[in-house]
mmCIF file of C-alpha atoms in Angstrom:
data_model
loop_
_atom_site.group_PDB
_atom_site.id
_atom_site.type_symbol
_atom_site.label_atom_id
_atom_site.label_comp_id
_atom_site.label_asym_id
_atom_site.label_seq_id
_atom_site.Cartn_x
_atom_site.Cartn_y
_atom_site.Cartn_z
ATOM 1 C CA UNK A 1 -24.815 102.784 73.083
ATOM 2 C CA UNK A 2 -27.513 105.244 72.828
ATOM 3 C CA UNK A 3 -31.168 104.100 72.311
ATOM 4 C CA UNK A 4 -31.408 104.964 67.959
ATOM 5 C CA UNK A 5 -28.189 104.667 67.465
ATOM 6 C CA UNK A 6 -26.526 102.661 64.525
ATOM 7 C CA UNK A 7 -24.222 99.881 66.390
ATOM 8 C CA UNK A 8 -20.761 100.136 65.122
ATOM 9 C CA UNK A 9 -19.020 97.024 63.127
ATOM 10 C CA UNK A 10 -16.723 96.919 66.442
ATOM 11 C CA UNK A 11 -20.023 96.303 68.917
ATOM 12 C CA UNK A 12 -21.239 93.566 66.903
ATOM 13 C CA UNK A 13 -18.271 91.782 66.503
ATOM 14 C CA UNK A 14 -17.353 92.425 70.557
ATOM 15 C CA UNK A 15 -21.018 90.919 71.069
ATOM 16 C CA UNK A 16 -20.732 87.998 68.613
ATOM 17 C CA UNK A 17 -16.844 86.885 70.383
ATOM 18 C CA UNK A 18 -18.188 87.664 73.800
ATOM 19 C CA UNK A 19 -21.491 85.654 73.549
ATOM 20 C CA UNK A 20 -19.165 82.772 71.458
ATOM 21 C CA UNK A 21 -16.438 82.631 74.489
ATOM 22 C CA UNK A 22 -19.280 82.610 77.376
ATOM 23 C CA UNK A 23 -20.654 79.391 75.521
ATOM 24 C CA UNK A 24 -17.445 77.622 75.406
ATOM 25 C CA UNK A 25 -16.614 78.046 78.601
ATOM 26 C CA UNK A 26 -19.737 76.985 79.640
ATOM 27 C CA UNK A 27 -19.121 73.581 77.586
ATOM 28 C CA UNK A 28 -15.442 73.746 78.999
ATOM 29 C CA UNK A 29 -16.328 73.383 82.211
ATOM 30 C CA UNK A 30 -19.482 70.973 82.135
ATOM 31 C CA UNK A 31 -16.910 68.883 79.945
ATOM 32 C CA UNK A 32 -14.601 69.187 83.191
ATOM 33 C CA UNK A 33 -16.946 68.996 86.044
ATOM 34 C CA UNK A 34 -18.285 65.581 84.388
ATOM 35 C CA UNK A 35 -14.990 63.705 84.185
ATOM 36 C CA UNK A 36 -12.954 65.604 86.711
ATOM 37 C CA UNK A 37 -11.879 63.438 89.549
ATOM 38 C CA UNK A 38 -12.731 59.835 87.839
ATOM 39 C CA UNK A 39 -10.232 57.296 87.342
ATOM 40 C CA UNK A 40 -8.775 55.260 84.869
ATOM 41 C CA UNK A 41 -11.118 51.778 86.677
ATOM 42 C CA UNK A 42 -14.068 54.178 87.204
ATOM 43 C CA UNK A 43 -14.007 55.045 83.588
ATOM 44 C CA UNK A 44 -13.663 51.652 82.330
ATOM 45 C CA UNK A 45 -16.345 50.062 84.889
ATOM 46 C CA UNK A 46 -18.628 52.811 83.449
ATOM 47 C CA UNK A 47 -17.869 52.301 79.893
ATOM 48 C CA UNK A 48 -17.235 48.690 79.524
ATOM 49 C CA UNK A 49 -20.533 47.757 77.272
ATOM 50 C CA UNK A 50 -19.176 51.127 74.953
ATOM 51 C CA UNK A 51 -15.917 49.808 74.675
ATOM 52 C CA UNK A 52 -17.407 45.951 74.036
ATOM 53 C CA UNK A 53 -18.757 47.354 71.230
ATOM 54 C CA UNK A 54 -15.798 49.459 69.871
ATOM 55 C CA UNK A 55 -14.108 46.227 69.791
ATOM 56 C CA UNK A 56 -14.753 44.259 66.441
ATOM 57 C CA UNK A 57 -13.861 47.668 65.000
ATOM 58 C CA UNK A 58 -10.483 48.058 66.399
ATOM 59 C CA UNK A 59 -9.602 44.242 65.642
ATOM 60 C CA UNK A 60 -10.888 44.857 62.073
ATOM 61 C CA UNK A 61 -9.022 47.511 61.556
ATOM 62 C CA UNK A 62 -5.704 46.299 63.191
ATOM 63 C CA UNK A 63 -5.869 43.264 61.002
ATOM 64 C CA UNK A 64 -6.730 44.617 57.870
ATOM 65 C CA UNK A 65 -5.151 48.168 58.059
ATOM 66 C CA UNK A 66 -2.242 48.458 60.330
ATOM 67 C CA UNK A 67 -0.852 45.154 60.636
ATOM 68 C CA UNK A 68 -0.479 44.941 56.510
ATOM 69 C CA UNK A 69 1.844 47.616 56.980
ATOM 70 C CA UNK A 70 4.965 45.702 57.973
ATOM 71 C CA UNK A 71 4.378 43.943 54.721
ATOM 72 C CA UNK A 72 5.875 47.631 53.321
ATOM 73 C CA UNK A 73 9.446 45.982 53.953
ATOM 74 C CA UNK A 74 8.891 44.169 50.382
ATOM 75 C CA UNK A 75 9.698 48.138 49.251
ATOM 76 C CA UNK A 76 13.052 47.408 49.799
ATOM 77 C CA UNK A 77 13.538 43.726 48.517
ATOM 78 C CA UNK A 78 13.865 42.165 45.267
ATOM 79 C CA UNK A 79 10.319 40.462 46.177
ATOM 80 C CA UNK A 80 9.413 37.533 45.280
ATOM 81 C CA UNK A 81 6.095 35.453 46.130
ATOM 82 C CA UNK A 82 7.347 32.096 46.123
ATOM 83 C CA UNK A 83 10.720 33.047 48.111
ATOM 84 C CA UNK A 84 8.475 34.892 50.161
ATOM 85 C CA UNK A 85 9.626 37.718 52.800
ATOM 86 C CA UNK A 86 12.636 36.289 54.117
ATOM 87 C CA UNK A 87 13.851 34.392 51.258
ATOM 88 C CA UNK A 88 13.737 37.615 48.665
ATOM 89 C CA UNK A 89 17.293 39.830 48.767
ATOM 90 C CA UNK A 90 17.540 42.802 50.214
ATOM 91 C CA UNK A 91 18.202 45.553 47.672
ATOM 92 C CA UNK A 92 18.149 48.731 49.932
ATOM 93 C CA UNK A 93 16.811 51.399 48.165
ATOM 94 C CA UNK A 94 17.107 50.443 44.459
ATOM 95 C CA UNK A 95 13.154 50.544 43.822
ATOM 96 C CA UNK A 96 12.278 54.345 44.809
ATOM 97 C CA UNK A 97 16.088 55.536 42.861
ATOM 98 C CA UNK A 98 14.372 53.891 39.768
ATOM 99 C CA UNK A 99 10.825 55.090 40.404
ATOM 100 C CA UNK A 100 12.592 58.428 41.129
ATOM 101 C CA UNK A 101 14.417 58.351 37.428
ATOM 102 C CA UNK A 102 10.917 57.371 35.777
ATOM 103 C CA UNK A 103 9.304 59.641 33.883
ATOM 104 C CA UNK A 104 6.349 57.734 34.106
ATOM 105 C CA UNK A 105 6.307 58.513 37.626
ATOM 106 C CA UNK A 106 6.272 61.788 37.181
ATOM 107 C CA UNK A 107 4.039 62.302 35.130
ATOM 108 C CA UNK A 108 1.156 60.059 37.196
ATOM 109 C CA UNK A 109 2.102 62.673 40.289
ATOM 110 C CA UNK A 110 1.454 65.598 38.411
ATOM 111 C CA UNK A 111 -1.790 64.625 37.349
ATOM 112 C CA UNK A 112 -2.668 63.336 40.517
ATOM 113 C CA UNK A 113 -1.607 66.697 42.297
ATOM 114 C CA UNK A 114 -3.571 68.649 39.702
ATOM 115 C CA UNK A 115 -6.570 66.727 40.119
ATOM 116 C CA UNK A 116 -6.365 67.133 44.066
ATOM 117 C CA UNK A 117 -6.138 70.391 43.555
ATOM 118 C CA UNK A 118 -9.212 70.904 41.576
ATOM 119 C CA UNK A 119 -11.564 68.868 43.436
ATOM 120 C CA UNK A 120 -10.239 71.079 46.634
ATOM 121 C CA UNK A 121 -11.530 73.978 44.708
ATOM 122 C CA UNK A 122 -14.754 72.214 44.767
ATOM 123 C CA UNK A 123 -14.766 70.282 47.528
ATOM 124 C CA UNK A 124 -15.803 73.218 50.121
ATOM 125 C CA UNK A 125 -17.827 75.681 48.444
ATOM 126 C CA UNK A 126 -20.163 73.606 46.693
ATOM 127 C CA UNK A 127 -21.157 71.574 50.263
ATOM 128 C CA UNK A 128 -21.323 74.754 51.824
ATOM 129 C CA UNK A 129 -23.100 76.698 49.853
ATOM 130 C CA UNK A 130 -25.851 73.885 49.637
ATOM 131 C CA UNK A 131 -26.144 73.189 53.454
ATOM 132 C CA UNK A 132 -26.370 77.079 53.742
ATOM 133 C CA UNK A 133 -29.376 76.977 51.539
ATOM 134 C CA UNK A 134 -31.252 73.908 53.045
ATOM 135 C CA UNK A 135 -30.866 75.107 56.206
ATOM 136 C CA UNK A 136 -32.317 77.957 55.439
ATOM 137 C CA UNK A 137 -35.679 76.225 54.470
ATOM 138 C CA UNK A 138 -38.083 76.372 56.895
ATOM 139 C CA UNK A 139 -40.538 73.052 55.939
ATOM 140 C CA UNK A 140 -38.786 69.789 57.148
ATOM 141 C CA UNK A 141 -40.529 67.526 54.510
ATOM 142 C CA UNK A 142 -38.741 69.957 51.516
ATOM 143 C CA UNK A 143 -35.386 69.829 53.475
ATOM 144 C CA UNK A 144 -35.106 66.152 54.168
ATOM 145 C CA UNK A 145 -36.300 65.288 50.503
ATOM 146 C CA UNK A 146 -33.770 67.533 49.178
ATOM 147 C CA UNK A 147 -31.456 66.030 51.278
ATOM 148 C CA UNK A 148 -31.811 62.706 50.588
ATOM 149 C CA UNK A 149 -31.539 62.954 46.637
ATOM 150 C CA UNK A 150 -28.460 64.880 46.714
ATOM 151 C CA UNK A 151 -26.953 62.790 49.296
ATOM 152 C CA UNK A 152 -28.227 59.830 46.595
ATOM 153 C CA UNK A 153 -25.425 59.704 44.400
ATOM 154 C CA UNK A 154 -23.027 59.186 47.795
ATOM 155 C CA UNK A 155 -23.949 55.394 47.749
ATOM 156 C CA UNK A 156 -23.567 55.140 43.874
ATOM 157 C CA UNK A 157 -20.550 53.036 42.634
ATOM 158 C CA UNK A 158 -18.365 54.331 39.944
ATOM 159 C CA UNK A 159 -19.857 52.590 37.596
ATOM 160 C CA UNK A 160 -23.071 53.730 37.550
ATOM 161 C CA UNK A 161 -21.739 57.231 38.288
ATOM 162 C CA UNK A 162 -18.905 57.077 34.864
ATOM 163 C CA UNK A 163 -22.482 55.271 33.073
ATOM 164 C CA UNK A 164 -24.686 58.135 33.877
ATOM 165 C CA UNK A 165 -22.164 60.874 32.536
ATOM 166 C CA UNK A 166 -21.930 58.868 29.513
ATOM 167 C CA UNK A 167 -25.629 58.625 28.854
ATOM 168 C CA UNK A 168 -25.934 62.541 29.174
ATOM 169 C CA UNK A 169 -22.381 64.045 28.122
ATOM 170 C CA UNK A 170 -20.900 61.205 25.360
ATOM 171 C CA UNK A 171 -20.573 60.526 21.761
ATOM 172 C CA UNK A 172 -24.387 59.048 21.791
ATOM 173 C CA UNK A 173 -25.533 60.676 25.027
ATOM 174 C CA UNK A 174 -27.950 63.501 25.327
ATOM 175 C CA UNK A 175 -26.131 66.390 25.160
ATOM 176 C CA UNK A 176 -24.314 64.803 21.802
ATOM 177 C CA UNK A 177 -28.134 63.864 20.432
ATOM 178 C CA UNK A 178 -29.467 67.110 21.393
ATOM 179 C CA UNK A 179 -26.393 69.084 19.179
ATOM 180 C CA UNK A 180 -27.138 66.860 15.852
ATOM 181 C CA UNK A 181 -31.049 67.780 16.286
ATOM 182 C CA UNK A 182 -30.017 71.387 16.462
ATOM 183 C CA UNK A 183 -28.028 70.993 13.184
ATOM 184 C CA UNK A 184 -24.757 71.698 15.198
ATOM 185 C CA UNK A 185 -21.554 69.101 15.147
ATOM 186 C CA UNK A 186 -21.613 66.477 18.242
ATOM 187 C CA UNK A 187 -19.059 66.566 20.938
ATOM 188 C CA UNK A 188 -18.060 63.886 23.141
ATOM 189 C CA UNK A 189 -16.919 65.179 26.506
ATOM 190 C CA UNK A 190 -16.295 61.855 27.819
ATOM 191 C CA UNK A 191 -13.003 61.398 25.217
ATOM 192 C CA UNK A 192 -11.286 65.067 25.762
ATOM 193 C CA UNK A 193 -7.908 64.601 27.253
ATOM 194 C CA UNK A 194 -7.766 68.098 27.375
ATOM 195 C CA UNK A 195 -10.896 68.512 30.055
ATOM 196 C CA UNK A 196 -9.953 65.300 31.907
ATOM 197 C CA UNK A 197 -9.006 66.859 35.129
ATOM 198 C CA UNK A 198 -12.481 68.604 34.855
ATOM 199 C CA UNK A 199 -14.727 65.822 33.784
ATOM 200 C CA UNK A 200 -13.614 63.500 36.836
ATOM 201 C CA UNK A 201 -13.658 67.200 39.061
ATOM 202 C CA UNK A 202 -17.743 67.446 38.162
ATOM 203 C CA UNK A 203 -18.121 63.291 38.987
ATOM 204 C CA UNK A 204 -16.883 63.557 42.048
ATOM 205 C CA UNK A 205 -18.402 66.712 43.186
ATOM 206 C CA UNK A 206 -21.647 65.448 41.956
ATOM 207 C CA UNK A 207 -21.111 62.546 43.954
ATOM 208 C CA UNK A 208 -20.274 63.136 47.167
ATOM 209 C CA UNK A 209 -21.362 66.625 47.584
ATOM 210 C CA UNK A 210 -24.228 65.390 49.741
ATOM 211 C CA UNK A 211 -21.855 63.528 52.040
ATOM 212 C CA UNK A 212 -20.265 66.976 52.811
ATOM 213 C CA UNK A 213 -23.629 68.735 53.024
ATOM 214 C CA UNK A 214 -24.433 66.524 55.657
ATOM 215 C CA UNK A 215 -21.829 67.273 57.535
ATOM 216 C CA UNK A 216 -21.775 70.909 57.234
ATOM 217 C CA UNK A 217 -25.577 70.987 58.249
ATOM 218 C CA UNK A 218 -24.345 68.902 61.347
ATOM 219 C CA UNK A 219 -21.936 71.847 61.919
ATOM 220 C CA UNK A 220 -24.269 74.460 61.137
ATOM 221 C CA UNK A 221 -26.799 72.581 63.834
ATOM 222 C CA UNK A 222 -23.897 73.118 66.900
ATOM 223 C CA UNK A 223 -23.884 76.771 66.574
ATOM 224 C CA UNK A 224 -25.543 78.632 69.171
ATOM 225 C CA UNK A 225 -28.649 80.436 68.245
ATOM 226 C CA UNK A 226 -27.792 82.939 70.965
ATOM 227 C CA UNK A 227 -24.823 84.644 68.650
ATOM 228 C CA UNK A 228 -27.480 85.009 65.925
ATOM 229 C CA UNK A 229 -30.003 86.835 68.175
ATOM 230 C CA UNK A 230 -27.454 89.396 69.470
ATOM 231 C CA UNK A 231 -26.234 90.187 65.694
ATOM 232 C CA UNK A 232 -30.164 90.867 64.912
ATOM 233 C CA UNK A 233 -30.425 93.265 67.914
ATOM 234 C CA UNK A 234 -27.229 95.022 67.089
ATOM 235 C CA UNK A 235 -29.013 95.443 63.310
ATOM 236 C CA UNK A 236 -26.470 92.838 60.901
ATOM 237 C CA UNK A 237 -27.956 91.831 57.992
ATOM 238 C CA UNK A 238 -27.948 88.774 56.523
ATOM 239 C CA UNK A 239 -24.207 88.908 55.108
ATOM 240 C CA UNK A 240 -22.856 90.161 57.885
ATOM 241 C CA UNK A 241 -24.272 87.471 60.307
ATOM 242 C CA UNK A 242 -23.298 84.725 57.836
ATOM 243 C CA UNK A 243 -19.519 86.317 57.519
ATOM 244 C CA UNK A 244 -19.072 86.681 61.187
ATOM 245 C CA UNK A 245 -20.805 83.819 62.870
ATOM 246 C CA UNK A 246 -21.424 81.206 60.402
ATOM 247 C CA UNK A 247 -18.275 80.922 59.021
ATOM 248 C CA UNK A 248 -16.362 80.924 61.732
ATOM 249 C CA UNK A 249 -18.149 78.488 63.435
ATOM 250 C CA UNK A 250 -17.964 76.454 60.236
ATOM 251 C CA UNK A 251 -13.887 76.888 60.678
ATOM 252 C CA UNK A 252 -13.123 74.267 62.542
ATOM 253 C CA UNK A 253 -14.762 71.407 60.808
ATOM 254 C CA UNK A 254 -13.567 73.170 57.092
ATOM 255 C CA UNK A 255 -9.833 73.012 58.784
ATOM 256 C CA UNK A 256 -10.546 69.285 59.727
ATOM 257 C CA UNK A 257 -11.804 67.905 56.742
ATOM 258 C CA UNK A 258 -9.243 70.002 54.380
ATOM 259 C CA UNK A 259 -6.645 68.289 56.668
ATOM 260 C CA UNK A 260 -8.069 65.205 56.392
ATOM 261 C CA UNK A 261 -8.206 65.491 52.444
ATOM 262 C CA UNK A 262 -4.544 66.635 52.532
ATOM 263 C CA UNK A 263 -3.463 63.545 53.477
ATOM 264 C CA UNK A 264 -4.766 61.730 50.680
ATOM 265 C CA UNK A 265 -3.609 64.088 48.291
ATOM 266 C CA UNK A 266 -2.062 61.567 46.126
ATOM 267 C CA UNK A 267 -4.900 59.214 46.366
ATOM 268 C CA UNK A 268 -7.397 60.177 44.011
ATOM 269 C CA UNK A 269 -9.341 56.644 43.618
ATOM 270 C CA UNK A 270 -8.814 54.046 41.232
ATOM 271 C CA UNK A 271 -11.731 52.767 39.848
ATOM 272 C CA UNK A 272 -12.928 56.113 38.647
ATOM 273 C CA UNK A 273 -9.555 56.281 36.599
ATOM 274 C CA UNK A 274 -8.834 52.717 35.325
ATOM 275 C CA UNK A 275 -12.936 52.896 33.986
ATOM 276 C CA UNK A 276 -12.093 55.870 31.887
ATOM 277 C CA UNK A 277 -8.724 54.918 30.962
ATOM 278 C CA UNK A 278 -9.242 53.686 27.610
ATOM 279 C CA UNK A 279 -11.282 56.655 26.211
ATOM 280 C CA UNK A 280 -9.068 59.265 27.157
ATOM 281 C CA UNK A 281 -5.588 57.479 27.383
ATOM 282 C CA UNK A 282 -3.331 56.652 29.587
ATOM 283 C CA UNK A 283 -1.394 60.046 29.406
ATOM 284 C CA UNK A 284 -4.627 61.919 30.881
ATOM 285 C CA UNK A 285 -5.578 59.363 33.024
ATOM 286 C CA UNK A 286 -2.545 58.154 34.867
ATOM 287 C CA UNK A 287 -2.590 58.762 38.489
ATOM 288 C CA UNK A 288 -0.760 57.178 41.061
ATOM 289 C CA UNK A 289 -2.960 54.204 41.668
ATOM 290 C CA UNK A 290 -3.091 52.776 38.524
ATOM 291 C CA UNK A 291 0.183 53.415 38.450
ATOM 292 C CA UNK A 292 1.238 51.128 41.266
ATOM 293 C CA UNK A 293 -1.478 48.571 39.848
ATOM 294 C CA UNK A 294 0.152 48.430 36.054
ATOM 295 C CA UNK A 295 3.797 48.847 37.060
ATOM 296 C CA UNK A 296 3.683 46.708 40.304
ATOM 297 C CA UNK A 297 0.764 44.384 39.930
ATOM 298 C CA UNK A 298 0.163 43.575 36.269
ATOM 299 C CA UNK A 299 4.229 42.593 36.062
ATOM 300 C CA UNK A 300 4.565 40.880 39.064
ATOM 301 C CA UNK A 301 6.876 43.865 40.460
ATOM 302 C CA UNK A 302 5.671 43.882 44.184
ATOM 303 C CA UNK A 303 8.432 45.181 45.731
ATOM 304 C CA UNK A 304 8.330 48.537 43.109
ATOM 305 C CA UNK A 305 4.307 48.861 43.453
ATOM 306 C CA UNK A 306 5.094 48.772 47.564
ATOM 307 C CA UNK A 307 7.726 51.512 46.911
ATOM 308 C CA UNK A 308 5.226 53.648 45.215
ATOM 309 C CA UNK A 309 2.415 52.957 47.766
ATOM 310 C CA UNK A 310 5.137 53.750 50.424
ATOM 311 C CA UNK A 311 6.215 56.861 48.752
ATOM 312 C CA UNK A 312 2.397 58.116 48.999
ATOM 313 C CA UNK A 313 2.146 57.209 52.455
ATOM 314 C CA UNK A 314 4.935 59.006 54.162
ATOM 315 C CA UNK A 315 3.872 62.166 51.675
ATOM 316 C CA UNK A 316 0.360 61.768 53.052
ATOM 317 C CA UNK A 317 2.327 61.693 56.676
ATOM 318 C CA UNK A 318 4.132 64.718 55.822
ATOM 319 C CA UNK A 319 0.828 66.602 54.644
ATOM 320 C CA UNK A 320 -1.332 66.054 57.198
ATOM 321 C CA UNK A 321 1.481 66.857 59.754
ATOM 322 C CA UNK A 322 2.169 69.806 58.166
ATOM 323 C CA UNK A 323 -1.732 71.113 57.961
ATOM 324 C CA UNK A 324 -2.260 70.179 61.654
ATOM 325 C CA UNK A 325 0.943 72.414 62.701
ATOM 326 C CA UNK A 326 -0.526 75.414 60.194
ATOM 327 C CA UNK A 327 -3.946 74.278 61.959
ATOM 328 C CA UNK A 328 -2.742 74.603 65.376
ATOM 329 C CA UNK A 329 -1.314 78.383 64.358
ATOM 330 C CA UNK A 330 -4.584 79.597 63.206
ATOM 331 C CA UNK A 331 -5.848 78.216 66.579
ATOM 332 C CA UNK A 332 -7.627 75.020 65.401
ATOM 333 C CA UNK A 333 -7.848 71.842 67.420
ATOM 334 C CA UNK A 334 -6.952 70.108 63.732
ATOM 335 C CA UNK A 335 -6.687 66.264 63.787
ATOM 336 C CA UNK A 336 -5.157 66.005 67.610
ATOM 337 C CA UNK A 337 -4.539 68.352 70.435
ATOM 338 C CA UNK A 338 -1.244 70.333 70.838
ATOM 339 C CA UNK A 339 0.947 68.633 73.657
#
């Protein structure tokens, strides 16, 4: 390239992928040289006090997350507390053919898919767009005070959060009070079965959109500075360094966490929902958790509520192994390694 010449789109990209692969590598193979050659005892003599600590967390979680799961057997059994596991009959698969045939069902799916779906559409840009800005600001005090009061509402429970939206958006919150002194007719947004979906969409984006700032600023902090400095001196603006460096090295933690929130498409929450139940009805706000805990729970129907529970597990399987393969294709790492 000539000295005063324009760079072409091709150059900068060229420069951007070669400076991005020389950096990998050079991870790849610190990475290698580091545990190359060690054994399985010369690991574990090294790590010991890491793996001491690890512990209590694997024991917590085998006792109170995996080993409940053989309790899922009950999904197939006429279940009974008192009779207990082995003393309630085995009725094969009569509890998902009548969950199947419910319209109920149905129904508490749908709304659960379509609420999924619209806190997806929020779930990305919104973090995104405000670690993008923040990062951007150059005086730490301003960036870590923004920080920590949107990353606030994270630690909030539901509710304070469903309290707070009813002090500004309901019947006698401000937005309501503010109408009437305007000489304009009230509206309670917190009672609209019609704008459901979207009222619970805005909660939980305003409540956990810090938690994904965070972790897209983490992201933004393991790109290498290097692949900015060669897209200044080959003369990319702004939009064009943010398109083809920040992005994509934004990719593989956006393909993680979608993956990761694909598997719990059809868990939405529950205590969000059963709070707002009663002003908006149950038509609006039945999703698949209170579901389970009015049909299975509230009747004594264990054996149906652990079909429905089971039913959203193996879909969550399904999902998540389904994004990882797509994951894999696009050449993502996604939740685990290819074989």
């Amino acid at each position: 390239m000539t000295t005063g010449a324009k760079p072409s789109s091709g150059d900068f990209v060229h420069r951007v992928r070669t400076v991005s692969g020389s950096a990998y590598g050079t991870r790849a193979r610190s990475r290698a040289a580091a545990t190359g050659g060690m054994g399985f005892r010369h690991r574990f003599r090294r790590d010991w006090p890491l793996l001491l600590m690890v512990l209590p967390v694997v024991v917590l979680l085998g006792v109170f997350h995996y080993f409940p799961t053989l309790g899922n057997v009950i999904a197939f059994q006429d279940y009974s507390p008192y009779a207990g596991i082995r003393g309630s009959d085995f009725i094969g698969f009569a509890n998902f053919n009548r969950m199947f045939s419910e319209p109920a069902f149905w129904k508490a799916v749908a709304n659960t898919l379509s609420i999924t779906a619209a806190q997806l559409a929020f779930f990305f840009p919104i973090p995104i767009a405000l670690a993008l800005l923040l990062n951007s600001v150059l005086s730490s005090k301003v960036r870590n005070l923004v920080q920590g009061v949107v990353y606030l509402p994270h630690f909030f429970s539901w509710v304070l959060v469903v309290s707070l939206f009813q002090q500004m958006i309901g019947g006698a919150g401000l937005l309501a009070q503010t109408l009437r002194d305007n000489g304009h007719q009230a509206v309670d947004l917190m009672t609209k079965p019609d704008t459901f979906i979207l009222l619970v969409t805005a909660q939980a984006v305003w409540k956990d959109a810090g938690w994904g700032m965070i972790v897209f600023l983490a992201a933004l902090s393991t790109i290498n500075p290097a692949l900015y400095e060669a897209a200044a001196a080959d003369g990319a603006n702004r939009w064009r360094r943010l398109w083809h460096i920040t992005l994509p090295g934004l990719r593989p933690v956006i393909v993680l966490l979608l993956i990761l929130r694909l598997g719990d498409a059809l868990t939405v929450g529950f205590e969000q929902f059963i709070l707002q139940r009663s002003a908006v009805g149950g038509g609006a706000a039945e999703v698949l958790d209170t579901y389970v805990y009015f049909q299975g729970l509230l009747v004594g129907d264990f054996g149906y509520g652990a079909a429905a529970g089971l039913f959203k597990g193996v879909v969550g399987l399904v999902l998540v192994l389904v994004a990882n393969r797509f994951a894999h294709m696009v050449g993502e790492q996604g939740v685990y390694s290819r074989s």
